[in-house]
Amino acid sequence: MSKQRALSGIQTSGTLHLGNYLGALRRFVELQDTYDTYYFLADLHSITAPQDPESLRLNITNVAATYIGCGLDPQRATLFRQSDVAAHAELGWILTTLTTMGELRRMTQFKDKSGTAKEESVGVGLFTYPSLMAADILLYQPEVVPVGADQKQHVELTRDLAERFNNRFGETFVIPKPLIAEEGARIMGLDDPTKKMSKSAASEYNYISLIDSPDEIAKKIRKAVTDSGEKIELSDDKPAIKNLLTIYALLQDRMPAEVTEEFLGKGYGDFKNALTEVILEALGPIRDRIMELTDDPAEVNRILRDGAERAEAQATKTLASVKQRMGLA
Ligand code: ATP
Ligand code: MG
């Protein structure tokens, strides 16, 4: 029997962080043996927020290096850049014409990212982002889409659009399922445990980047907000400590409750020191590999070009049948 397919992407909007690793990347790596995997750099999504051209170019290399540094093998997984495969933009437009304003208005990421800005000044790209994301997915006909919890709503919209297309124009798309981990799917910001950790966060104290130095990591954990009281306990009333306990546990492949037990009677200071050690141990080797690859952008580009060729073969096939069914070809 042929393998099922899995596909996911990460925006090239900054350096990747512990939330990306625990909620997405680590799972991408797990899937590469059992699934036919496609992972892309969502550079067209990243420009829904202003990007400086030089930084964007660097981020593209860095995100690709991070994929590989975390353990993705470009021989097994198809790693590519979204903008290298023109079919993304083309199917993105087609699906935009099938999406309603009401559907896009309900997307919580749009509400979060547009924040308090007046509608007049919010970019249209940020609004129509989910239609492009649907195209990213549907072009490759994957059965599963491994993502963090924040992307669940977008994958659900993707399913709706695929069903809508299939009903109107005939069976074309596989209906994909989101694959979301029970633990780690929503790592919270270190500076504010009510919001998810985000690479486009305003403060660098929001996240631990996968390439932060040991000193930076120690400092960020020291500064991480904690809850009132002194006890280490796993409770929804203590979102900051719960988040730190979750990070600790996941990096050691343990359950948060077990780790909580271990720190019974200890103070926040002791726990933070131990957490810093655990993070350094887990991220050290990853950081070294990322650094090695970012020093060799030509090699990274070669891998991405090769991936784009493989991805394009698949994407153009789907796009051709979409156009044929719609009367565009
Ligand atoms: P941005 O702030 O630019 O949107 P991001 O940090 O949200 O960046 P994305 O590129 O949007 O990162 O998401 C890449 C993947 O990482 C997605 O699968 C997303 O669900 C997952 N992810 C992002 N943030 C977290 C988090 N805090 N915890 C767990 N998973 C996350
Ligand atoms: Mg995001």
mmCIF file of C-alpha atoms and ligand atoms in Angstrom:
data_model
loop_
_atom_site.group_PDB
_atom_site.id
_atom_site.type_symbol
_atom_site.label_atom_id
_atom_site.label_comp_id
_atom_site.label_asym_id
_atom_site.label_seq_id
_atom_site.Cartn_x
_atom_site.Cartn_y
_atom_site.Cartn_z
ATOM 1 C CA MET A 1 0.000 0.000 0.000
ATOM 2 C CA SER A 2 1.344 3.446 -0.776
ATOM 3 C CA LYS A 3 2.061 5.828 2.080
ATOM 4 C CA GLN A 4 -0.399 8.514 3.097
ATOM 5 C CA ARG A 5 0.734 12.059 2.494
ATOM 6 C CA ALA A 6 1.373 14.781 5.108
ATOM 7 C CA LEU A 7 1.974 18.441 4.327
ATOM 8 C CA SER A 8 2.682 21.560 6.363
ATOM 9 C CA GLY A 9 4.428 24.916 6.175
ATOM 10 C CA ILE A 10 6.071 27.561 8.339
ATOM 11 C CA GLN A 11 6.196 31.283 7.629
ATOM 12 C CA THR A 12 9.530 32.915 6.910
ATOM 13 C CA SER A 13 8.630 35.788 9.219
ATOM 14 C CA GLY A 14 11.463 35.415 11.730
ATOM 15 C CA THR A 15 13.601 32.847 13.513
ATOM 16 C CA LEU A 16 11.735 29.751 14.638
ATOM 17 C CA HIS A 17 11.026 29.227 18.306
ATOM 18 C CA LEU A 18 10.317 26.559 20.877
ATOM 19 C CA GLY A 19 6.569 26.718 20.100
ATOM 20 C CA ASN A 20 7.235 26.024 16.418
ATOM 21 C CA TYR A 21 9.502 23.180 17.446
ATOM 22 C CA LEU A 22 7.180 21.494 19.954
ATOM 23 C CA GLY A 23 3.937 22.202 18.091
ATOM 24 C CA ALA A 24 5.125 21.597 14.547
ATOM 25 C CA LEU A 25 8.734 20.805 13.598
ATOM 26 C CA ARG A 26 9.276 17.948 16.008
ATOM 27 C CA ARG A 27 6.173 16.291 14.657
ATOM 28 C CA PHE A 28 7.203 16.908 11.056
ATOM 29 C CA VAL A 29 10.336 14.906 11.772
ATOM 30 C CA GLU A 30 8.370 12.060 13.371
ATOM 31 C CA LEU A 31 6.159 11.780 10.307
ATOM 32 C CA GLN A 32 8.881 11.592 7.688
ATOM 33 C CA ASP A 33 9.302 7.820 8.046
ATOM 34 C CA THR A 34 5.680 6.813 7.928
ATOM 35 C CA TYR A 35 4.258 9.403 5.516
ATOM 36 C CA ASP A 36 5.144 10.829 2.143
ATOM 37 C CA THR A 37 5.955 14.311 3.470
ATOM 38 C CA TYR A 38 5.903 17.784 1.906
ATOM 39 C CA TYR A 39 7.108 20.724 4.007
ATOM 40 C CA PHE A 40 7.359 24.225 2.646
ATOM 41 C CA LEU A 41 8.593 27.683 3.580
ATOM 42 C CA ALA A 42 5.568 29.953 3.519
ATOM 43 C CA ASP A 43 7.296 33.021 2.109
ATOM 44 C CA LEU A 44 4.168 34.291 0.347
ATOM 45 C CA HIS A 45 2.364 34.186 3.692
ATOM 46 C CA SER A 46 5.145 36.022 5.461
ATOM 47 C CA ILE A 47 4.644 39.083 3.236
ATOM 48 C CA THR A 48 1.135 39.582 4.662
ATOM 49 C CA ALA A 49 3.119 41.584 7.257
ATOM 50 C CA PRO A 50 5.762 44.085 6.089
ATOM 51 C CA GLN A 51 9.161 42.407 5.510
ATOM 52 C CA ASP A 52 12.482 44.021 4.839
ATOM 53 C CA PRO A 53 13.845 42.384 1.619
ATOM 54 C CA GLU A 54 17.288 41.610 3.039
ATOM 55 C CA SER A 55 15.854 40.116 6.238
ATOM 56 C CA LEU A 56 13.327 38.098 4.276
ATOM 57 C CA ARG A 57 16.094 36.584 2.159
ATOM 58 C CA LEU A 58 18.029 35.665 5.308
ATOM 59 C CA ASN A 59 14.929 34.286 7.018
ATOM 60 C CA ILE A 60 14.238 32.022 4.063
ATOM 61 C CA THR A 61 17.680 30.426 4.382
ATOM 62 C CA ASN A 62 17.359 30.303 8.170
ATOM 63 C CA VAL A 63 13.964 28.604 8.194
ATOM 64 C CA ALA A 64 15.167 26.038 5.644
ATOM 65 C CA ALA A 65 18.286 25.429 7.765
ATOM 66 C CA THR A 66 16.053 25.043 10.809
ATOM 67 C CA TYR A 67 13.896 22.399 9.153
ATOM 68 C CA ILE A 68 17.005 20.369 8.410
ATOM 69 C CA GLY A 69 18.685 21.202 11.726
ATOM 70 C CA CYS A 70 15.680 19.806 13.580
ATOM 71 C CA GLY A 71 16.112 16.511 11.761
ATOM 72 C CA LEU A 72 14.242 16.674 8.461
ATOM 73 C CA ASP A 73 16.004 14.741 5.777
ATOM 74 C CA PRO A 74 15.643 16.363 2.338
ATOM 75 C CA GLN A 75 16.059 12.940 0.734
ATOM 76 C CA ARG A 76 12.939 11.636 2.423
ATOM 77 C CA ALA A 77 10.882 14.805 2.873
ATOM 78 C CA THR A 78 10.221 17.239 0.024
ATOM 79 C CA LEU A 79 11.398 20.634 1.329
ATOM 80 C CA PHE A 80 10.566 23.621 -0.805
ATOM 81 C CA ARG A 81 9.723 27.272 -1.007
ATOM 82 C CA GLN A 82 6.131 28.288 -1.643
ATOM 83 C CA SER A 83 7.033 31.075 -4.093
ATOM 84 C CA ASP A 84 9.107 28.648 -6.195
ATOM 85 C CA VAL A 85 5.912 26.847 -7.198
ATOM 86 C CA ALA A 86 3.646 29.302 -9.017
ATOM 87 C CA ALA A 87 0.630 26.997 -8.708
ATOM 88 C CA HIS A 88 0.222 28.141 -5.054
ATOM 89 C CA ALA A 89 -0.614 31.704 -6.075
ATOM 90 C CA GLU A 90 -2.800 30.522 -8.932
ATOM 91 C CA LEU A 91 -4.900 28.046 -6.960
ATOM 92 C CA GLY A 92 -4.897 30.567 -4.100
ATOM 93 C CA TRP A 93 -6.723 33.027 -6.333
ATOM 94 C CA ILE A 94 -9.153 30.394 -7.554
ATOM 95 C CA LEU A 95 -10.037 29.399 -3.984
ATOM 96 C CA THR A 96 -10.387 33.048 -2.957
ATOM 97 C CA THR A 97 -13.247 33.234 -5.450
ATOM 98 C CA LEU A 98 -14.959 30.353 -3.607
ATOM 99 C CA THR A 99 -14.466 31.824 -0.112
ATOM 100 C CA THR A 100 -16.961 34.177 1.513
ATOM 101 C CA MET A 101 -16.250 37.352 3.477
ATOM 102 C CA GLY A 102 -18.180 35.812 6.389
ATOM 103 C CA GLU A 103 -15.864 32.797 6.514
ATOM 104 C CA LEU A 104 -12.748 34.938 6.539
ATOM 105 C CA ARG A 105 -14.169 37.316 9.127
ATOM 106 C CA ARG A 106 -14.638 34.416 11.522
ATOM 107 C CA MET A 107 -10.936 33.499 11.474
ATOM 108 C CA THR A 108 -9.469 34.204 14.895
ATOM 109 C CA GLN A 109 -5.920 34.573 13.553
ATOM 110 C CA PHE A 110 -7.105 37.497 11.421
ATOM 111 C CA LYS A 111 -8.694 39.083 14.465
ATOM 112 C CA ASP A 112 -5.539 38.499 16.550
ATOM 113 C CA LYS A 113 -3.134 39.737 13.911
ATOM 114 C CA SER A 114 -5.101 42.773 12.826
ATOM 115 C CA GLY A 115 -5.478 43.602 16.526
ATOM 116 C CA THR A 116 -6.715 47.066 17.232
ATOM 117 C CA ALA A 117 -5.824 48.478 13.780
ATOM 118 C CA LYS A 118 -8.709 50.080 11.885
ATOM 119 C CA GLU A 119 -10.097 47.948 9.042
ATOM 120 C CA GLU A 120 -9.162 50.763 6.637
ATOM 121 C CA SER A 121 -5.493 50.098 7.181
ATOM 122 C CA VAL A 122 -5.368 46.289 7.534
ATOM 123 C CA GLY A 123 -3.797 44.512 4.549
ATOM 124 C CA VAL A 124 -6.119 42.451 2.346
ATOM 125 C CA GLY A 125 -3.465 39.714 2.229
ATOM 126 C CA LEU A 126 -3.865 39.119 5.939
ATOM 127 C CA PHE A 127 -7.593 38.735 5.385
ATOM 128 C CA THR A 128 -7.396 36.312 2.444
ATOM 129 C CA TYR A 129 -4.458 34.354 3.899
ATOM 130 C CA PRO A 130 -6.650 31.294 4.689
ATOM 131 C CA SER A 131 -7.649 30.861 1.010
ATOM 132 C CA LEU A 132 -3.979 30.775 0.019
ATOM 133 C CA MET A 133 -3.301 28.326 2.836
ATOM 134 C CA ALA A 134 -6.101 26.112 1.507
ATOM 135 C CA ALA A 135 -4.382 26.135 -1.889
ATOM 136 C CA ASP A 136 -1.003 25.296 -0.303
ATOM 137 C CA ILE A 137 -2.558 22.202 1.192
ATOM 138 C CA LEU A 138 -4.964 21.029 -1.504
ATOM 139 C CA LEU A 139 -2.405 21.167 -4.322
ATOM 140 C CA TYR A 140 -0.639 18.165 -2.796
ATOM 141 C CA GLN A 141 -3.710 16.070 -1.884
ATOM 142 C CA PRO A 142 -2.442 15.238 1.642
ATOM 143 C CA GLU A 143 -4.505 13.144 4.039
ATOM 144 C CA VAL A 144 -3.077 14.945 7.086
ATOM 145 C CA VAL A 145 -1.805 18.412 7.975
ATOM 146 C CA PRO A 146 0.336 18.497 11.154
ATOM 147 C CA VAL A 147 -0.085 21.940 12.770
ATOM 148 C CA GLY A 148 -0.271 23.726 16.102
ATOM 149 C CA ALA A 149 -3.699 24.404 17.619
ATOM 150 C CA ASP A 150 -3.793 27.967 16.237
ATOM 151 C CA GLN A 151 -4.069 26.608 12.688
ATOM 152 C CA LYS A 152 -6.991 24.250 13.304
ATOM 153 C CA GLN A 153 -9.580 26.746 12.122
ATOM 154 C CA HIS A 154 -7.683 27.346 8.871
ATOM 155 C CA VAL A 155 -7.474 23.622 8.138
ATOM 156 C CA GLU A 156 -11.201 23.348 8.790
ATOM 157 C CA LEU A 157 -11.847 26.103 6.268
ATOM 158 C CA THR A 158 -9.599 24.208 3.840
ATOM 159 C CA ARG A 159 -11.823 21.143 4.260
ATOM 160 C CA ASP A 160 -14.933 23.237 3.618
ATOM 161 C CA LEU A 161 -13.444 24.744 0.473
ATOM 162 C CA ALA A 162 -12.351 21.330 -0.799
ATOM 163 C CA GLU A 163 -15.843 19.939 -0.246
ATOM 164 C CA ARG A 164 -17.408 22.976 -1.886
ATOM 165 C CA PHE A 165 -15.202 22.568 -4.932
ATOM 166 C CA ASN A 166 -15.831 18.814 -5.135
ATOM 167 C CA ASN A 167 -19.592 19.330 -4.898
ATOM 168 C CA ARG A 168 -19.664 21.984 -7.567
ATOM 169 C CA PHE A 169 -17.146 20.694 -10.038
ATOM 170 C CA GLY A 170 -16.753 16.968 -9.304
ATOM 171 C CA GLU A 171 -14.398 14.961 -7.048
ATOM 172 C CA THR A 172 -11.022 16.683 -7.273
ATOM 173 C CA PHE A 173 -9.532 17.164 -3.821
ATOM 174 C CA VAL A 174 -8.693 14.784 -0.996
ATOM 175 C CA ILE A 175 -10.283 16.181 2.201
ATOM 176 C CA PRO A 176 -7.359 16.681 4.629
ATOM 177 C CA LYS A 177 -7.467 16.298 8.417
ATOM 178 C CA PRO A 178 -5.577 18.513 10.879
ATOM 179 C CA LEU A 179 -3.126 16.546 13.021
ATOM 180 C CA ILE A 180 -2.733 18.343 16.346
ATOM 181 C CA ALA A 181 -0.712 17.050 19.293
ATOM 182 C CA GLU A 182 -2.437 16.636 22.644
ATOM 183 C CA GLU A 183 0.441 18.357 24.410
ATOM 184 C CA GLY A 184 2.556 21.167 23.001
ATOM 185 C CA ALA A 185 0.085 22.331 20.385
ATOM 186 C CA ARG A 186 -0.077 25.738 22.026
ATOM 187 C CA ILE A 187 3.061 26.903 23.794
ATOM 188 C CA MET A 188 2.402 30.293 25.351
ATOM 189 C CA GLY A 189 4.507 33.451 25.302
ATOM 190 C CA LEU A 190 7.101 33.723 28.105
ATOM 191 C CA ASP A 191 6.196 37.365 28.628
ATOM 192 C CA ASP A 192 2.437 36.792 28.510
ATOM 193 C CA PRO A 193 0.986 33.319 29.128
ATOM 194 C CA THR A 194 -2.414 34.341 27.769
ATOM 195 C CA LYS A 195 -1.080 34.605 24.193
ATOM 196 C CA LYS A 196 0.694 31.976 22.120
ATOM 197 C CA MET A 197 4.442 32.143 21.588
ATOM 198 C CA SER A 198 4.925 33.854 18.221
ATOM 199 C CA LYS A 199 7.904 34.646 16.033
ATOM 200 C CA SER A 200 6.398 37.971 15.042
ATOM 201 C CA ALA A 201 5.834 38.963 18.692
ATOM 202 C CA ALA A 202 6.843 42.515 19.581
ATOM 203 C CA SER A 203 9.285 41.521 22.332
ATOM 204 C CA GLU A 204 12.093 38.968 22.065
ATOM 205 C CA TYR A 205 11.285 37.986 25.640
ATOM 206 C CA ASN A 206 8.148 36.360 24.234
ATOM 207 C CA TYR A 207 10.010 33.372 22.801
ATOM 208 C CA ILE A 208 13.058 31.144 22.963
ATOM 209 C CA SER A 209 14.494 31.103 19.474
ATOM 210 C CA LEU A 210 16.078 27.850 18.295
ATOM 211 C CA ILE A 211 19.293 29.774 17.703
ATOM 212 C CA ASP A 212 19.424 31.753 20.930
ATOM 213 C CA SER A 213 22.772 31.461 22.704
ATOM 214 C CA PRO A 214 22.926 29.718 26.108
ATOM 215 C CA ASP A 215 23.208 33.134 27.788
ATOM 216 C CA GLU A 216 20.153 34.458 25.984
ATOM 217 C CA ILE A 217 18.160 31.374 26.904
ATOM 218 C CA ALA A 218 19.146 31.647 30.569
ATOM 219 C CA LYS A 219 18.207 35.324 30.601
ATOM 220 C CA LYS A 220 14.853 34.779 28.911
ATOM 221 C CA ILE A 221 13.901 32.019 31.348
ATOM 222 C CA ARG A 222 14.980 34.186 34.296
ATOM 223 C CA LYS A 223 12.758 36.981 32.989
ATOM 224 C CA ALA A 224 9.826 34.735 32.086
ATOM 225 C CA VAL A 225 6.729 35.873 33.977
ATOM 226 C CA THR A 226 5.475 33.605 36.758
ATOM 227 C CA ASP A 227 2.149 33.501 38.546
ATOM 228 C CA SER A 228 1.383 34.877 41.967
ATOM 229 C CA GLY A 229 2.102 32.510 44.852
ATOM 230 C CA GLU A 230 5.182 30.350 45.207
ATOM 231 C CA LYS A 231 4.049 26.819 44.608
ATOM 232 C CA ILE A 232 4.932 24.824 41.527
ATOM 233 C CA GLU A 233 1.581 23.378 40.495
ATOM 234 C CA LEU A 234 -0.172 22.372 37.336
ATOM 235 C CA SER A 235 -3.309 24.466 37.274
ATOM 236 C CA ASP A 236 -5.233 26.593 34.795
ATOM 237 C CA ASP A 237 -5.110 29.345 37.408
ATOM 238 C CA LYS A 238 -1.336 29.365 36.978
ATOM 239 C CA PRO A 239 -0.925 29.631 33.196
ATOM 240 C CA ALA A 240 2.691 30.830 33.304
ATOM 241 C CA ILE A 241 3.995 27.947 35.416
ATOM 242 C CA LYS A 242 1.814 25.472 33.557
ATOM 243 C CA ASN A 243 3.408 26.600 30.292
ATOM 244 C CA LEU A 244 6.942 26.248 31.687
ATOM 245 C CA LEU A 245 6.153 22.822 33.129
ATOM 246 C CA THR A 246 4.765 21.750 29.749
ATOM 247 C CA ILE A 247 7.929 22.884 27.963
ATOM 248 C CA TYR A 248 10.092 21.042 30.488
ATOM 249 C CA ALA A 249 8.067 17.843 30.201
ATOM 250 C CA LEU A 250 7.866 17.793 26.405
ATOM 251 C CA LEU A 251 11.586 18.327 25.970
ATOM 252 C CA GLN A 252 12.154 15.285 28.155
ATOM 253 C CA ASP A 253 9.366 13.191 26.653
ATOM 254 C CA ARG A 254 7.574 13.119 29.981
ATOM 255 C CA MET A 255 4.144 14.124 31.232
ATOM 256 C CA PRO A 256 3.714 17.578 32.835
ATOM 257 C CA ALA A 257 2.108 16.010 35.951
ATOM 258 C CA GLU A 258 5.191 13.879 36.560
ATOM 259 C CA VAL A 259 7.512 16.876 36.306
ATOM 260 C CA THR A 260 5.272 18.847 38.682
ATOM 261 C CA GLU A 261 5.625 16.051 41.201
ATOM 262 C CA GLU A 262 9.415 16.302 40.967
ATOM 263 C CA PHE A 263 9.359 20.007 41.880
ATOM 264 C CA LEU A 264 6.936 19.664 44.764
ATOM 265 C CA GLY A 265 8.092 21.922 47.591
ATOM 266 C CA LYS A 266 10.729 23.656 45.452
ATOM 267 C CA GLY A 267 10.654 27.339 44.506
ATOM 268 C CA TYR A 268 10.378 29.081 41.143
ATOM 269 C CA GLY A 269 14.106 29.836 41.133
ATOM 270 C CA ASP A 270 15.143 26.177 41.391
ATOM 271 C CA PHE A 271 12.645 25.185 38.768
ATOM 272 C CA LYS A 272 13.787 27.878 36.349
ATOM 273 C CA ASN A 273 17.421 26.807 36.713
ATOM 274 C CA ALA A 274 16.505 23.210 35.958
ATOM 275 C CA LEU A 275 14.362 24.288 33.021
ATOM 276 C CA THR A 276 17.220 26.296 31.542
ATOM 277 C CA GLU A 277 19.426 23.200 31.685
ATOM 278 C CA VAL A 278 16.791 21.069 29.969
ATOM 279 C CA ILE A 279 16.324 23.612 27.180
ATOM 280 C CA LEU A 280 20.069 23.990 26.638
ATOM 281 C CA GLU A 281 20.500 20.256 26.393
ATOM 282 C CA ALA A 282 17.671 19.840 23.889
ATOM 283 C CA LEU A 283 18.434 22.841 21.707
ATOM 284 C CA GLY A 284 22.260 22.748 21.751
ATOM 285 C CA PRO A 285 22.732 20.156 18.995
ATOM 286 C CA ILE A 286 19.904 21.645 16.927
ATOM 287 C CA ARG A 287 21.471 25.083 17.138
ATOM 288 C CA ASP A 288 24.857 23.737 16.039
ATOM 289 C CA ARG A 289 23.357 22.091 12.961
ATOM 290 C CA ILE A 290 21.363 25.201 12.053
ATOM 291 C CA MET A 291 24.499 27.357 12.317
ATOM 292 C CA GLU A 292 26.461 24.992 10.087
ATOM 293 C CA LEU A 293 23.806 25.151 7.400
ATOM 294 C CA THR A 294 23.271 28.893 7.515
ATOM 295 C CA ASP A 295 26.987 29.188 6.802
ATOM 296 C CA ASP A 296 26.365 27.383 3.534
ATOM 297 C CA PRO A 297 23.436 29.135 1.818
ATOM 298 C CA ALA A 298 24.403 27.639 -1.558
ATOM 299 C CA GLU A 299 23.782 24.149 -0.211
ATOM 300 C CA VAL A 300 20.455 25.234 1.306
ATOM 301 C CA ASN A 301 19.420 26.724 -2.046
ATOM 302 C CA ARG A 302 20.356 23.564 -3.859
ATOM 303 C CA ILE A 303 18.138 21.534 -1.498
ATOM 304 C CA LEU A 304 15.249 23.957 -1.984
ATOM 305 C CA ARG A 305 15.555 23.933 -5.768
ATOM 306 C CA ASP A 306 15.535 20.182 -5.809
ATOM 307 C CA GLY A 307 12.478 20.117 -3.517
ATOM 308 C CA ALA A 308 10.668 22.681 -5.665
ATOM 309 C CA GLU A 309 11.082 20.492 -8.721
ATOM 310 C CA ARG A 310 9.499 17.543 -6.966
ATOM 311 C CA ALA A 311 6.724 19.702 -5.504
ATOM 312 C CA GLU A 312 5.985 21.377 -8.818
ATOM 313 C CA ALA A 313 5.387 18.061 -10.556
ATOM 314 C CA GLN A 314 2.640 17.286 -8.067
ATOM 315 C CA ALA A 315 1.153 20.791 -7.858
ATOM 316 C CA THR A 316 0.845 21.370 -11.607
ATOM 317 C CA LYS A 317 -1.023 18.083 -11.964
ATOM 318 C CA THR A 318 -3.656 19.146 -9.403
ATOM 319 C CA LEU A 319 -3.927 22.649 -10.834
ATOM 320 C CA ALA A 320 -4.456 21.297 -14.361
ATOM 321 C CA SER A 321 -7.375 19.161 -13.235
ATOM 322 C CA VAL A 322 -8.870 22.070 -11.249
ATOM 323 C CA LYS A 323 -8.762 24.308 -14.334
ATOM 324 C CA GLN A 324 -10.141 21.622 -16.569
ATOM 325 C CA ARG A 325 -13.103 20.997 -14.247
ATOM 326 C CA MET A 326 -13.867 24.698 -13.911
ATOM 327 C CA GLY A 327 -13.844 25.377 -17.617
ATOM 328 C CA LEU A 328 -10.590 27.328 -17.481
ATOM 329 C CA ALA A 329 -8.828 24.804 -19.675
HETATM 330 P P1 ATP B 1 3.869 34.337 13.040
HETATM 331 O O1 ATP B 1 3.838 35.075 14.355
HETATM 332 O O2 ATP B 1 4.644 35.033 11.977
HETATM 333 O O3 ATP B 1 2.492 33.891 12.585
HETATM 334 P P2 ATP B 1 4.260 31.779 14.213
HETATM 335 O O4 ATP B 1 5.186 31.699 15.361
HETATM 336 O O5 ATP B 1 2.790 31.779 14.498
HETATM 337 O O6 ATP B 1 4.692 33.026 13.353
HETATM 338 P P3 ATP B 1 3.804 30.123 11.911
HETATM 339 O O7 ATP B 1 4.770 30.092 10.775
HETATM 340 O O8 ATP B 1 2.575 30.922 11.746
HETATM 341 O O9 ATP B 1 4.593 30.587 13.224
HETATM 342 O O10 ATP B 1 3.410 28.646 12.297
HETATM 343 C C1 ATP B 1 4.214 27.507 11.968
HETATM 344 C C2 ATP B 1 3.699 26.288 12.722
HETATM 345 O O11 ATP B 1 4.011 26.402 14.111
HETATM 346 C C3 ATP B 1 2.174 26.105 12.639
HETATM 347 O O12 ATP B 1 1.904 24.725 12.544
HETATM 348 C C4 ATP B 1 1.708 26.656 13.944
HETATM 349 O O13 ATP B 1 0.462 26.108 14.337
HETATM 350 C C5 ATP B 1 2.828 26.235 14.878
HETATM 351 N N1 ATP B 1 2.924 27.125 16.030
HETATM 352 C C6 ATP B 1 3.105 28.471 15.982
HETATM 353 N N2 ATP B 1 3.153 28.965 17.216
HETATM 354 C C7 ATP B 1 2.997 27.920 18.080
HETATM 355 C C8 ATP B 1 2.966 27.799 19.491
HETATM 356 N N3 ATP B 1 3.073 28.872 20.248
HETATM 357 N N4 ATP B 1 2.786 26.572 20.040
HETATM 358 C C9 ATP B 1 2.655 25.487 19.257
HETATM 359 N N5 ATP B 1 2.678 25.519 17.894
HETATM 360 C C10 ATP B 1 2.843 26.723 17.316
HETATM 361 MG MG MG B 2 1.411 32.110 12.897
#
